[in-house]
XYZ file of C-alpha atoms in Angstrom:
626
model
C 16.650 44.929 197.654
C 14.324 46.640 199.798
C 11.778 43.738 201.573
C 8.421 45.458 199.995
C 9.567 45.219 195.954
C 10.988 42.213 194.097
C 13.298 42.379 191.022
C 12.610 38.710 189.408
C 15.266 39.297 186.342
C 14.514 35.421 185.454
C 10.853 35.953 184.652
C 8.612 35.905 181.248
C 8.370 39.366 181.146
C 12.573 39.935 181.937
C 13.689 37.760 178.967
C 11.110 39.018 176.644
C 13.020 42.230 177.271
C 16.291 40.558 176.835
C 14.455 38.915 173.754
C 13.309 42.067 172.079
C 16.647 44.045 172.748
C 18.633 40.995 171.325
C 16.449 41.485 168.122
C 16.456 45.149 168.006
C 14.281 46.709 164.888
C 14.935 43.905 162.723
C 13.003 41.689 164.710
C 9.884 43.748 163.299
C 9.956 43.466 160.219
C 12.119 40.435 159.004
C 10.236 37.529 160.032
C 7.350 39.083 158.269
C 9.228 40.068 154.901
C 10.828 36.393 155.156
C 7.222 34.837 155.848
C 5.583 36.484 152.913
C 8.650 36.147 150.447
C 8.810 32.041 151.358
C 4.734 31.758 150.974
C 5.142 33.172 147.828
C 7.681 31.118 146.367
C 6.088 28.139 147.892
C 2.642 28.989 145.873
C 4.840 29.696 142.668
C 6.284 25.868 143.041
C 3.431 24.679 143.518
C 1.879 25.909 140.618
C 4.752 24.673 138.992
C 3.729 21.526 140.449
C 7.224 21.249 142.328
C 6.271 19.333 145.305
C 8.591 21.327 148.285
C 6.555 23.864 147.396
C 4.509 22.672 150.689
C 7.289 23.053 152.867
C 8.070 26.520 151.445
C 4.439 28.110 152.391
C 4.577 26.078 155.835
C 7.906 27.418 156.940
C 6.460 30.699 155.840
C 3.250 30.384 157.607
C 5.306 29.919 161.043
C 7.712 32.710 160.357
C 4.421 35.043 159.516
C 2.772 33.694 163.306
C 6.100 34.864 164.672
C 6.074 38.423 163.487
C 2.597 38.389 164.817
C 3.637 37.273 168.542
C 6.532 39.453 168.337
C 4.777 42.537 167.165
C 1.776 41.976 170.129
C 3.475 39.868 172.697
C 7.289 41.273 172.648
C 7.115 44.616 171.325
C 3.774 46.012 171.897
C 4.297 48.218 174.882
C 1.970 47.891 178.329
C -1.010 50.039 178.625
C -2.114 49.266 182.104
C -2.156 51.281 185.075
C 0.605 50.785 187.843
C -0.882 49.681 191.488
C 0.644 48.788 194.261
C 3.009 45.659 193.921
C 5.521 43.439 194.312
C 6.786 42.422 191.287
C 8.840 45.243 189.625
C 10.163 43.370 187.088
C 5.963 43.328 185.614
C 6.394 47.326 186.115
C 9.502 48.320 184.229
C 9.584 49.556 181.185
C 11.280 46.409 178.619
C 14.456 48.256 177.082
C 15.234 49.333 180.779
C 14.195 46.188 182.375
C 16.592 43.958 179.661
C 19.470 46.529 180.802
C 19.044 45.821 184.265
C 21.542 43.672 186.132
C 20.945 43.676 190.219
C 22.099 44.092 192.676
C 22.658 47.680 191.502
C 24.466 51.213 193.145
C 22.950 54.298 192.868
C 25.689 55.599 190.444
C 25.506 52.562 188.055
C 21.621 52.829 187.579
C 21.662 56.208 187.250
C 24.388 55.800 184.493
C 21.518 53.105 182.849
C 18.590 55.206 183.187
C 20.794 57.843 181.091
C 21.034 55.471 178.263
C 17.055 56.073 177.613
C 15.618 58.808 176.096
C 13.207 59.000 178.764
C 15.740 60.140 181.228
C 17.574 61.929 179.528
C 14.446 63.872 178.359
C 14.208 65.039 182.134
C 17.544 65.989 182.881
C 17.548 67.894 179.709
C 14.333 69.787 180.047
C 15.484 70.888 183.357
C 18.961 71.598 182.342
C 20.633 69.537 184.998
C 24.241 68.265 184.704
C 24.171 64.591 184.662
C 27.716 63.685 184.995
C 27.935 65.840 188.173
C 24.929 63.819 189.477
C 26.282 60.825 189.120
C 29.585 61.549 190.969
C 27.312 63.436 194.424
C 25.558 59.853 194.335
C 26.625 57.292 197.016
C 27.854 53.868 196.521
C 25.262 52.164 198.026
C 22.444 49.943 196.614
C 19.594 51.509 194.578
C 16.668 49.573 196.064
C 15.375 52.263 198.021
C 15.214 54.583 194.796
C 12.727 51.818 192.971
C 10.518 51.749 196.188
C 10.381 55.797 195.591
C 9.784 55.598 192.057
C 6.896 52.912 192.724
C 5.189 55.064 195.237
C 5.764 57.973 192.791
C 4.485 56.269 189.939
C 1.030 55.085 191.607
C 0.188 58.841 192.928
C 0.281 59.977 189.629
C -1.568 57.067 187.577
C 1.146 56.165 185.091
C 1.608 53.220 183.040
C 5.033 51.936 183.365
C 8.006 52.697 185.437
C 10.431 53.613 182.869
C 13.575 55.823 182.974
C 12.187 58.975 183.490
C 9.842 58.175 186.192
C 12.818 56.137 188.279
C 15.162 59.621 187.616
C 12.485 61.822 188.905
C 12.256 59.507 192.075
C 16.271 60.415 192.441
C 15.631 64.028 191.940
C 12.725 64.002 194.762
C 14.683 61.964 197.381
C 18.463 61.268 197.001
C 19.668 64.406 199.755
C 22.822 64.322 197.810
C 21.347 65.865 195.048
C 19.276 68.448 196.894
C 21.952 71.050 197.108
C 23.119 70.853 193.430
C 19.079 71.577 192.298
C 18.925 74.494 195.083
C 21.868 75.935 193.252
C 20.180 75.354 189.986
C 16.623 76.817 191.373
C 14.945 73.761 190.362
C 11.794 72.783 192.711
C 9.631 69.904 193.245
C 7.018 71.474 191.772
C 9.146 71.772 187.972
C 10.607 68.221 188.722
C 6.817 67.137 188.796
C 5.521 68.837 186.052
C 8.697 67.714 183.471
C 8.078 64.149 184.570
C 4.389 64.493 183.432
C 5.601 66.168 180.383
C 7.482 63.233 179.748
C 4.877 60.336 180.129
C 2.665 62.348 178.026
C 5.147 62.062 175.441
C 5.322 58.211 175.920
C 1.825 57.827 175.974
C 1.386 59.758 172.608
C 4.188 57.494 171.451
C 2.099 54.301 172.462
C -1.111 55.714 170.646
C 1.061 56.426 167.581
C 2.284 52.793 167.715
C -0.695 50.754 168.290
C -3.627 52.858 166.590
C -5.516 51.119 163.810
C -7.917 54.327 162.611
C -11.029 52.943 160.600
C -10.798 49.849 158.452
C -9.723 48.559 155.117
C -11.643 49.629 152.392
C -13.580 52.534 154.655
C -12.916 55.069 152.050
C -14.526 53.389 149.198
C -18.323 53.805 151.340
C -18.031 57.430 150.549
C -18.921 59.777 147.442
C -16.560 60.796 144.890
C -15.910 64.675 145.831
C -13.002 66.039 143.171
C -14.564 69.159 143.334
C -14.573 69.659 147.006
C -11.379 67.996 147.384
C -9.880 71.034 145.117
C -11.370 73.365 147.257
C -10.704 72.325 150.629
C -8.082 70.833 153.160
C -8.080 67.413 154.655
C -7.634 67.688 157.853
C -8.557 64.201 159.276
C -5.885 62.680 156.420
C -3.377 65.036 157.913
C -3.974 63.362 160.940
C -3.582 59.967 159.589
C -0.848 60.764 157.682
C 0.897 62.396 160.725
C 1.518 66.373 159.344
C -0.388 67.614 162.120
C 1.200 66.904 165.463
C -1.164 66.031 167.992
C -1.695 68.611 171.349
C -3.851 67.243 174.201
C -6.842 69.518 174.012
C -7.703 71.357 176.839
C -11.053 72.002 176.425
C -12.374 68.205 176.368
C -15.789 69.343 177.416
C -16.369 71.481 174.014
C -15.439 68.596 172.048
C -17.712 66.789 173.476
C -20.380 69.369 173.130
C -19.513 69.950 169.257
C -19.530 66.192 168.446
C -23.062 65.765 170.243
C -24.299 69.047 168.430
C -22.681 67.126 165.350
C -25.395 64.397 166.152
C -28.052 66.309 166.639
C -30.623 67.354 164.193
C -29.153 70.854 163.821
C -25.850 69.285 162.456
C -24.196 73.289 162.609
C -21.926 74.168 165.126
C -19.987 77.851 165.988
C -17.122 77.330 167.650
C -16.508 81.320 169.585
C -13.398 82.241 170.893
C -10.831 85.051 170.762
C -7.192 84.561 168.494
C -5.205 82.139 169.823
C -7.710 80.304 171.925
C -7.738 77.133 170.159
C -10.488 77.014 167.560
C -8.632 75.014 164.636
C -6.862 72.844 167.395
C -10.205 71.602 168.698
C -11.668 70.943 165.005
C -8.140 68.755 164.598
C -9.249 66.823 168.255
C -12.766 66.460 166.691
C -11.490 64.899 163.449
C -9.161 62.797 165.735
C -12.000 61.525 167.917
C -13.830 60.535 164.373
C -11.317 58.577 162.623
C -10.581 56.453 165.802
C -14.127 55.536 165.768
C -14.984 57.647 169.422
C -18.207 58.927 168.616
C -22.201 58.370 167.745
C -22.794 56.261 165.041
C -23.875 58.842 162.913
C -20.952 60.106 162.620
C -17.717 57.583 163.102
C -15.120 57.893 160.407
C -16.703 61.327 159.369
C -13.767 63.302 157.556
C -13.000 67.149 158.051
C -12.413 68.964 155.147
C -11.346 72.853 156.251
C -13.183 74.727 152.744
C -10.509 77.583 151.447
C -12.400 81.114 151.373
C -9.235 82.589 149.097
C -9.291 79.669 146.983
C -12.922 80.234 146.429
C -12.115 83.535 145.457
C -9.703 83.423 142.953
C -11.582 81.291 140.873
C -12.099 82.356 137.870
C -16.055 80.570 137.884
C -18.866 81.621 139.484
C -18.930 81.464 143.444
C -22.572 80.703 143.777
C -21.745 77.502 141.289
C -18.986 76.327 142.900
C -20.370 76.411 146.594
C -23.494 74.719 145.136
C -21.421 71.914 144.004
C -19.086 71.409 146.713
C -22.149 71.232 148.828
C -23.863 68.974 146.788
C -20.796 66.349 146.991
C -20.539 66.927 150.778
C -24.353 65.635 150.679
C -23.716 62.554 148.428
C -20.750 61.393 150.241
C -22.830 61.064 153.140
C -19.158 60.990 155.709
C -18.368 64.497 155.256
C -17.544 67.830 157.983
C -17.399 71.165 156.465
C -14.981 73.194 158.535
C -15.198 77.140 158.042
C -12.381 78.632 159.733
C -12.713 82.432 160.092
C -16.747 81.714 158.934
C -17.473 85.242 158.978
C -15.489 85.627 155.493
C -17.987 83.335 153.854
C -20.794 85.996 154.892
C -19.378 88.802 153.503
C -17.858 90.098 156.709
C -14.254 91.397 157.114
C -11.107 92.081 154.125
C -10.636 88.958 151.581
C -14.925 88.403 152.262
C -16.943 86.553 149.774
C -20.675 86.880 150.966
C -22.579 83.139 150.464
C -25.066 83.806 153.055
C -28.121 83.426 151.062
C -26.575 80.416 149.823
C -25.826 78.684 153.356
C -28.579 80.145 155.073
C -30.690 77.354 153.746
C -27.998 75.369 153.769
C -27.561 75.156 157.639
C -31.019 74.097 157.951
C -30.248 70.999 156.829
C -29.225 68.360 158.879
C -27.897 66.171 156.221
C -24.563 68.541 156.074
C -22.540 68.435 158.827
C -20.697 72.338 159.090
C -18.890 73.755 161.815
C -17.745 76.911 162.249
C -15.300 79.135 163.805
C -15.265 82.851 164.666
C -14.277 85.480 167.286
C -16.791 87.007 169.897
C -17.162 90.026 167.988
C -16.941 88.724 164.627
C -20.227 86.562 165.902
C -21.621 89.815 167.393
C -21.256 91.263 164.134
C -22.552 88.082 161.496
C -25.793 87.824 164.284
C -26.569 91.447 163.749
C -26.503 91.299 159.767
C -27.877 87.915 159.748
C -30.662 87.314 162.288
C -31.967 84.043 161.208
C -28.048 82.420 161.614
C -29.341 82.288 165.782
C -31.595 79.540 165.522
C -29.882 77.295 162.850
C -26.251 77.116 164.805
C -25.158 75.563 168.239
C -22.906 77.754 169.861
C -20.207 76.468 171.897
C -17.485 79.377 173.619
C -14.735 79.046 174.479
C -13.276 80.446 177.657
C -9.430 80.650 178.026
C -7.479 77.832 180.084
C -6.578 77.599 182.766
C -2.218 78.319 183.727
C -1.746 74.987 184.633
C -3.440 73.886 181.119
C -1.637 76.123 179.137
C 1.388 75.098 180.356
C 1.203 71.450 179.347
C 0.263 72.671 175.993
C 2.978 74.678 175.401
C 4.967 71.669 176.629
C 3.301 69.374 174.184
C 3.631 71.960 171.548
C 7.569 72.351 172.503
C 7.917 68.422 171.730
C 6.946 69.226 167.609
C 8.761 72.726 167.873
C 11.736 71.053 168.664
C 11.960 68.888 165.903
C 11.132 71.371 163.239
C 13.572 73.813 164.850
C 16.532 71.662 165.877
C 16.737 72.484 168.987
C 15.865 72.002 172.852
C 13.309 73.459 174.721
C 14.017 73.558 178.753
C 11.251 73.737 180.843
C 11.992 77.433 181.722
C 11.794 78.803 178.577
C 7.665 77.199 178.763
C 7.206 78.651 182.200
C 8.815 82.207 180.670
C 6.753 81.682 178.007
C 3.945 81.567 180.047
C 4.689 84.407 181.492
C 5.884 86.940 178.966
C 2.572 86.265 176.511
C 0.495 87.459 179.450
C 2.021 90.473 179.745
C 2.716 91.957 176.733
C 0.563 90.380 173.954
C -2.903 91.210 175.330
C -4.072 90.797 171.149
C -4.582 86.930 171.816
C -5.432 84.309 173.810
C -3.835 81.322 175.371
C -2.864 78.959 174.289
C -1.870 80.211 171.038
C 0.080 83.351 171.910
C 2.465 81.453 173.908
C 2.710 78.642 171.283
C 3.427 81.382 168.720
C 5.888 83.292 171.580
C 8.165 79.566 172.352
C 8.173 79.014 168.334
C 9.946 82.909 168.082
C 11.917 81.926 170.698
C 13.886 78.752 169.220
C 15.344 81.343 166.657
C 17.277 82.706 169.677
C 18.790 79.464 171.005
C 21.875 79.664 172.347
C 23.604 76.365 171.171
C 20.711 74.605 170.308
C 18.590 75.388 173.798
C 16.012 77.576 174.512
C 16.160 79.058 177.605
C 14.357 81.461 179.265
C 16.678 83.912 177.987
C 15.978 83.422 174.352
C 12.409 83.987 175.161
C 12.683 87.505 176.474
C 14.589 88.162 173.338
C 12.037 87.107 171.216
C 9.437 89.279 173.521
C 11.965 92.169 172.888
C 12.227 91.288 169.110
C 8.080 91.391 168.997
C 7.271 94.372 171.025
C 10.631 96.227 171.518
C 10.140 96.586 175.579
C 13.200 96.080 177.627
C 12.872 92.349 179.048
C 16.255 91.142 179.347
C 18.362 91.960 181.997
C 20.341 95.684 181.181
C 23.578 95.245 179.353
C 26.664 97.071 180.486
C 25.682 99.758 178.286
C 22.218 99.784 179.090
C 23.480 100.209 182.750
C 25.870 103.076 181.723
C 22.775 104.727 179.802
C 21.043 104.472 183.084
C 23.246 105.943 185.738
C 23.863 109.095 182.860
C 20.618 109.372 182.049
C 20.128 113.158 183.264
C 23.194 114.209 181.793
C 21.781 112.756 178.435
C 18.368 114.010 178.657
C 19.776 117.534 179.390
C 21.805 117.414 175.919
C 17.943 118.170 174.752
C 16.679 120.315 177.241
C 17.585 122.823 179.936
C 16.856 123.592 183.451
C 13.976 121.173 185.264
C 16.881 119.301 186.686
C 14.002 117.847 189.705
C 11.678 116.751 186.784
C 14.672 115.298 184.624
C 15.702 113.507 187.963
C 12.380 112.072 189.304
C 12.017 110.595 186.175
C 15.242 109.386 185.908
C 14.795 107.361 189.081
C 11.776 105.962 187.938
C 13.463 104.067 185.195
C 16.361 102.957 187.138
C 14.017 101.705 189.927
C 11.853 99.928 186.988
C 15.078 98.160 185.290
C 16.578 96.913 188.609
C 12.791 95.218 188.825
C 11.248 97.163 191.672
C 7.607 98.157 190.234
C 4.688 96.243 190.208
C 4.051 94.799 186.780
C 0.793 95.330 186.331
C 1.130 99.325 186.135
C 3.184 101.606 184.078
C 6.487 102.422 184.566
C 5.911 105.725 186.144
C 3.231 108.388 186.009
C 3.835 112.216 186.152
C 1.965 115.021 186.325
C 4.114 118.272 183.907
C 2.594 121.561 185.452
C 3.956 124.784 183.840
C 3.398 127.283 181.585
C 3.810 127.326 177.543
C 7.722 126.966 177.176
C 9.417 125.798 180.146
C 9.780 122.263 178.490
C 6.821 120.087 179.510
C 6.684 118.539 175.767
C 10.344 118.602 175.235
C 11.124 116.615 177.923
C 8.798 114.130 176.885
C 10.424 113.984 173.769
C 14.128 114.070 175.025
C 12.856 110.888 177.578
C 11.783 108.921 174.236
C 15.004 109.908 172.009
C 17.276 108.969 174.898
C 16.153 105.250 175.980
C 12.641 104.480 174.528
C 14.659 104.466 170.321
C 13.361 107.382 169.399
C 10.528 110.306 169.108
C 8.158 107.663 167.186
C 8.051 106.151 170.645
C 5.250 108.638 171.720
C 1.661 107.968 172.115
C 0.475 111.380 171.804
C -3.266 112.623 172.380
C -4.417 115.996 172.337
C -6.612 115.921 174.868
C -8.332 119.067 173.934
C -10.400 116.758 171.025
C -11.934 114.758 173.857
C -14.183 117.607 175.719
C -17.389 115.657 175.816
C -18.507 112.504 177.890
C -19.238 110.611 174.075
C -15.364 111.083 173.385
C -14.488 107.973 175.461
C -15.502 105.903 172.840
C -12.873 107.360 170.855
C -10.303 107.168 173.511
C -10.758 103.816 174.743
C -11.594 101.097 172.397
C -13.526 97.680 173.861
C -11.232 94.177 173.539
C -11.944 92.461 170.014
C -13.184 95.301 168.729
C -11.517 95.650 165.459
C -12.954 98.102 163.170
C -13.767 100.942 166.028
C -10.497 102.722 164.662
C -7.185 104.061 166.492
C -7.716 104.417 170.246
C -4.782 104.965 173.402
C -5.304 101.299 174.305
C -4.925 100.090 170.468
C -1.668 102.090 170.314
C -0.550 101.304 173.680
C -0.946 97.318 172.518
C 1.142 97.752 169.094
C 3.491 99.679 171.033
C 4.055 98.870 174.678
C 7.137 99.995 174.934
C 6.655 103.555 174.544
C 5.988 107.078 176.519
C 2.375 108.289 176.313
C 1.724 111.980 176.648
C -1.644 113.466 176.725
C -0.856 116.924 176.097
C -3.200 119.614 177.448
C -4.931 117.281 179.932
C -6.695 120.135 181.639
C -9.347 120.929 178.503
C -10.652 117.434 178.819
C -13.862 116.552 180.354
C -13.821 115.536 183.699
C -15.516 111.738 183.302
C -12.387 111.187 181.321
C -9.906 112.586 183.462
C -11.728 110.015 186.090
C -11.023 107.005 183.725
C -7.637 107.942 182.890
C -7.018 108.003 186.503
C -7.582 104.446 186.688
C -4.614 103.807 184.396
């Protein structure tokens, strides 16, 4: 054992590991059943006047205080910071620390740090062959691993050192392994950020097992609501009742702002953001941040209730009546958070609309109703133009898209509740190419949501239960139909005979049919830059020599088909006002079918603007940009 770290395996802390591991799960919950079943039969004798009834509720007295101590003292995990120290055995995490024998060899504690999920959660997420590991280790004592691990585990401001933590360490310093993860193209950097995936998992797990959300009898403060209840979702009982999986947030400071405009005298906040940015996931964080009591006194153990626009709909009362009442309960309860997802439906705006404005217009003037609300920019832009007076009654709070390294924790958070309802694993690549993927080709959405909604696609192309980085470009192919995955052997034969099957269409241009040819090959073998098009030519010629056709031929032959073309005739477009029909703004859903609204349904496709010479010259000069 290395001279700066001391394993005491005979201290408290050791054999209340040994303790709790002896006892397993039953050590939980017996003494506690057995307590409350012996106190019981000791009052019935009693009442029976039967005089060991006394001995019956004092035996079960002690065996109730000894569920309590071994509920806080043996099982309840640490939550405290590791610093610099001596003592590892105060450091370890208990199931790991009872395992422990020592002195130890690096192959023998790797085999015990295997037996957690913690490490294997690492290797697996990495996809790193364990056995293998084990037999490049050295015989030689393990000490100097621990003294890694500590050092590691300080940096980075976690709680224990459990399994996990102590692997990572290997993976970071043991040269033997070095070669095996070069092979593997694993780095420091994905060692890293898997190892923070995984205390985030254990520190979720800790919250889960030691939150105590509001108090007995909280519920019975509030109004009766059976008509809003109808109506509406719960969203801070799904929480409580654990059908909605908790993601770290990663936009702490608009919580924050909502719950203080919450507290305010307005009481009404709009939550802006594009699809996918993480509206509905922040009103879940809010609700969370209520029930555990986080937040102003006005409003701790507030519930969100999510009201149901189609529900409201199909009714077969009046709106106006229902609304009115559902409000009034809200009121009366006095502990209640209107959520209106997609608000601008309630306002009359958009397919499925019911318009209640000049019912919540005076409504949101009110601060005794708390309401927030959520809605894209240009749904916002919209509602503010038909509805003036909305500006001055709601707190706006945008939000701006994370940041990469954000994102990517989310989507590893997210993988965590993916995997369960999927069955299978997701490996750290398959985030990364996640990532990666929903950047480029679905421009419709934001982050984090598209790649959430990407990784979930993905686990329905596992191979054996693991999705890889593979399965997500299948899923990218599956949603968009561009080429992602690396050409198949008949893809490659399609490729090197692609004149040949281009002229079964067309004859002559054998230089056109050629330079285009090349273009694809050179963009399947990965050689363009991925932020422009696959190639751009310029057909001169006149009527009949093929220009059209060999568009067409080009999308028969390897785009699937004719239905692959973007066409424009670019003789419509011969004023400078025509560019509004040509290129349509981000968000901006009702301005009608536009190149870059067909290009984004479509990516994978060949765009031909036929008769490019009759348009106007400012929109040759944007074209030119793309």
């Amino acid at each position: 054992m290395s001279a700066s770290i001391v394993l005491n395996l005979k201290s408290v802390r050791a054999r209340k590991a040994r303790l709790a591991l002896a006892l397993g799960g039953a050590g939980r919950v017996v003494p506690g059943i057995l307590g409350a079943m012996l106190v019981a039969a000791g009052i019935a004798a009693l009442m029976a006047s039967i005089n060991p009834g006394w001995i019956l509720v004092g035996i079960g007295i002690k065996a109730l205080v000894l569920q309590i101590w071994l509920r806080w003292d043996i099982y309840t995990p640490t939550n405290v910071l590791i610093s610099s120290t001596s003592q590892i055995d105060q450091l370890l995490e208990s199931k790991l620390l009872a395992h422990l024998g020592w002195p130890m060899q690096q192959p023998e504690l790797w085999t015990k740090l295997m037996a957690g999920w913690q490490g294997v959660f690492v290797v697996n997420r990495l996809m790193i062959p364990s056995d293998m590991v084990r037999q490049l280790l050295p015989a030689k004592e393990a000490d100097g691993i621990l003294d890694a691990a500590l050092k590691l585990a300080v940096q980075n401001g976690y709680y224990e050192l459990d399994a996990g933590v102590i692997l990572a360490a290997y993976l970071l310093n043991a040269p033997e392994i070095k070669p095996l993860l070069d092979s593997l193209k694993i780095n420091q950097d994905q060692v890293l950020s898997v190892l923070d995936w995984q205390q985030r998992t254990a520190t979720a797990m800790r919250s889960r097992q030691q939150s105590a959300r509001g108090g007995i009898g909280r519920d019975w403060t509030a109004g009766f609501t059976p008509v809003l209840s109808q109506y509406s979702q719960n969203l801070s009982q799904q929480i409580e009742g654990g059908y909605y999986r908790h993601i770290p947030q990663v936009h702490q400071t608009a919580v924050d702002q909502i719950v203080s405009e919450l507290d305010s005298g307005k009481g009404t906040v709009a939550i802006i953001g594009e699809v996918g940015s993480g509206k509905t996931s922040l009103v879940y964080s809010i609700a969370e941040r209520l029930l555990d009591g986080n937040a102003p006194e006005s409003l701790k153990y507030h519930y969100v209730l999510q009201l149901n626009a189609s529900m409201l709909i199909s009714s077969h009362e009046r709106i106006e009546n229902i609304v009115l009442h559902l409000l009034a309960e809200a009121v009366h309860a006095k502990n209640i958070i209107l959520f209106l997802d997609e608000a601008q439906l309630f306002f009359g705006e958009g397919a499925g609309a019911v318009d209640l404005s000049k019912i919540l217009l005076p409504v949101l003037s009110n601060p005794s109703i708390k309401i927030v609300m959520a809605m894209t920019a240009g749904d916002w832009q919209h509602l503010i133009a038909a509805t003036p007076a909305l500006t001055g009654l709601v707190g706006r709070v945008t939000m701006p898209e994370a940041p990469e390294a954000e994102v990517l924790k989310v989507l590893q958070d997210a993988a965590v509740g993916l995997e369960y309802t999927s069955n299978t694993l997701i490996t750290q690549t398959a985030v990364q190419e996640s990532y990666k993927l929903a950047d480029r080709y679905m421009t419709e959405s934001a982050f984090p949501g598209k790649g959430v909604s990407l990784l979930e696609s993905a686990t329905q192309y596992a191979s054996q239960e693991i999705v890889t980085a593979a399965s997500v470009a299948k899923a990218i192919e599956a949603i968009t139909g561009s080429k992602v995955v690396g050409a198949s052997r008949a893809e490659r034969t399609q490729l090197l005979n692609l004149e040949d099957q281009i002229h079964q269409s067309m004859v002559n241009q054998v230089r056109a049919v050629q330079v285009v040819s090349d273009a694809l090959r050179r963009a399947r073998a990965g050689v363009k830059n991925s932020k422009r098009p696959v190639g751009s030519f310029l057909f001169l010629g006149p009527t009949g020599v093929g220009k059209t056709e060999l568009t067409k031929a080009l999308a028969a032959v390897y785009f699937g088909g004719e239905d692959r073309i973007i066409r424009l005739d670019m003789s419509e477009y011969q004023k400078p006002s025509d560019i509004d029909r040509l290129l349509a703004p981000q968000g901006a859903t009702r301005a009608g079918h536009s190149l870059i609204g067909a290009i984004r349904t479509t990516p994978f496709s060949v765009v031909l603007l036929d008769e490019i010479e009759k348009a106007h010259s400012d929109i040759l000069n944007l074209l030119l940009q793309l």
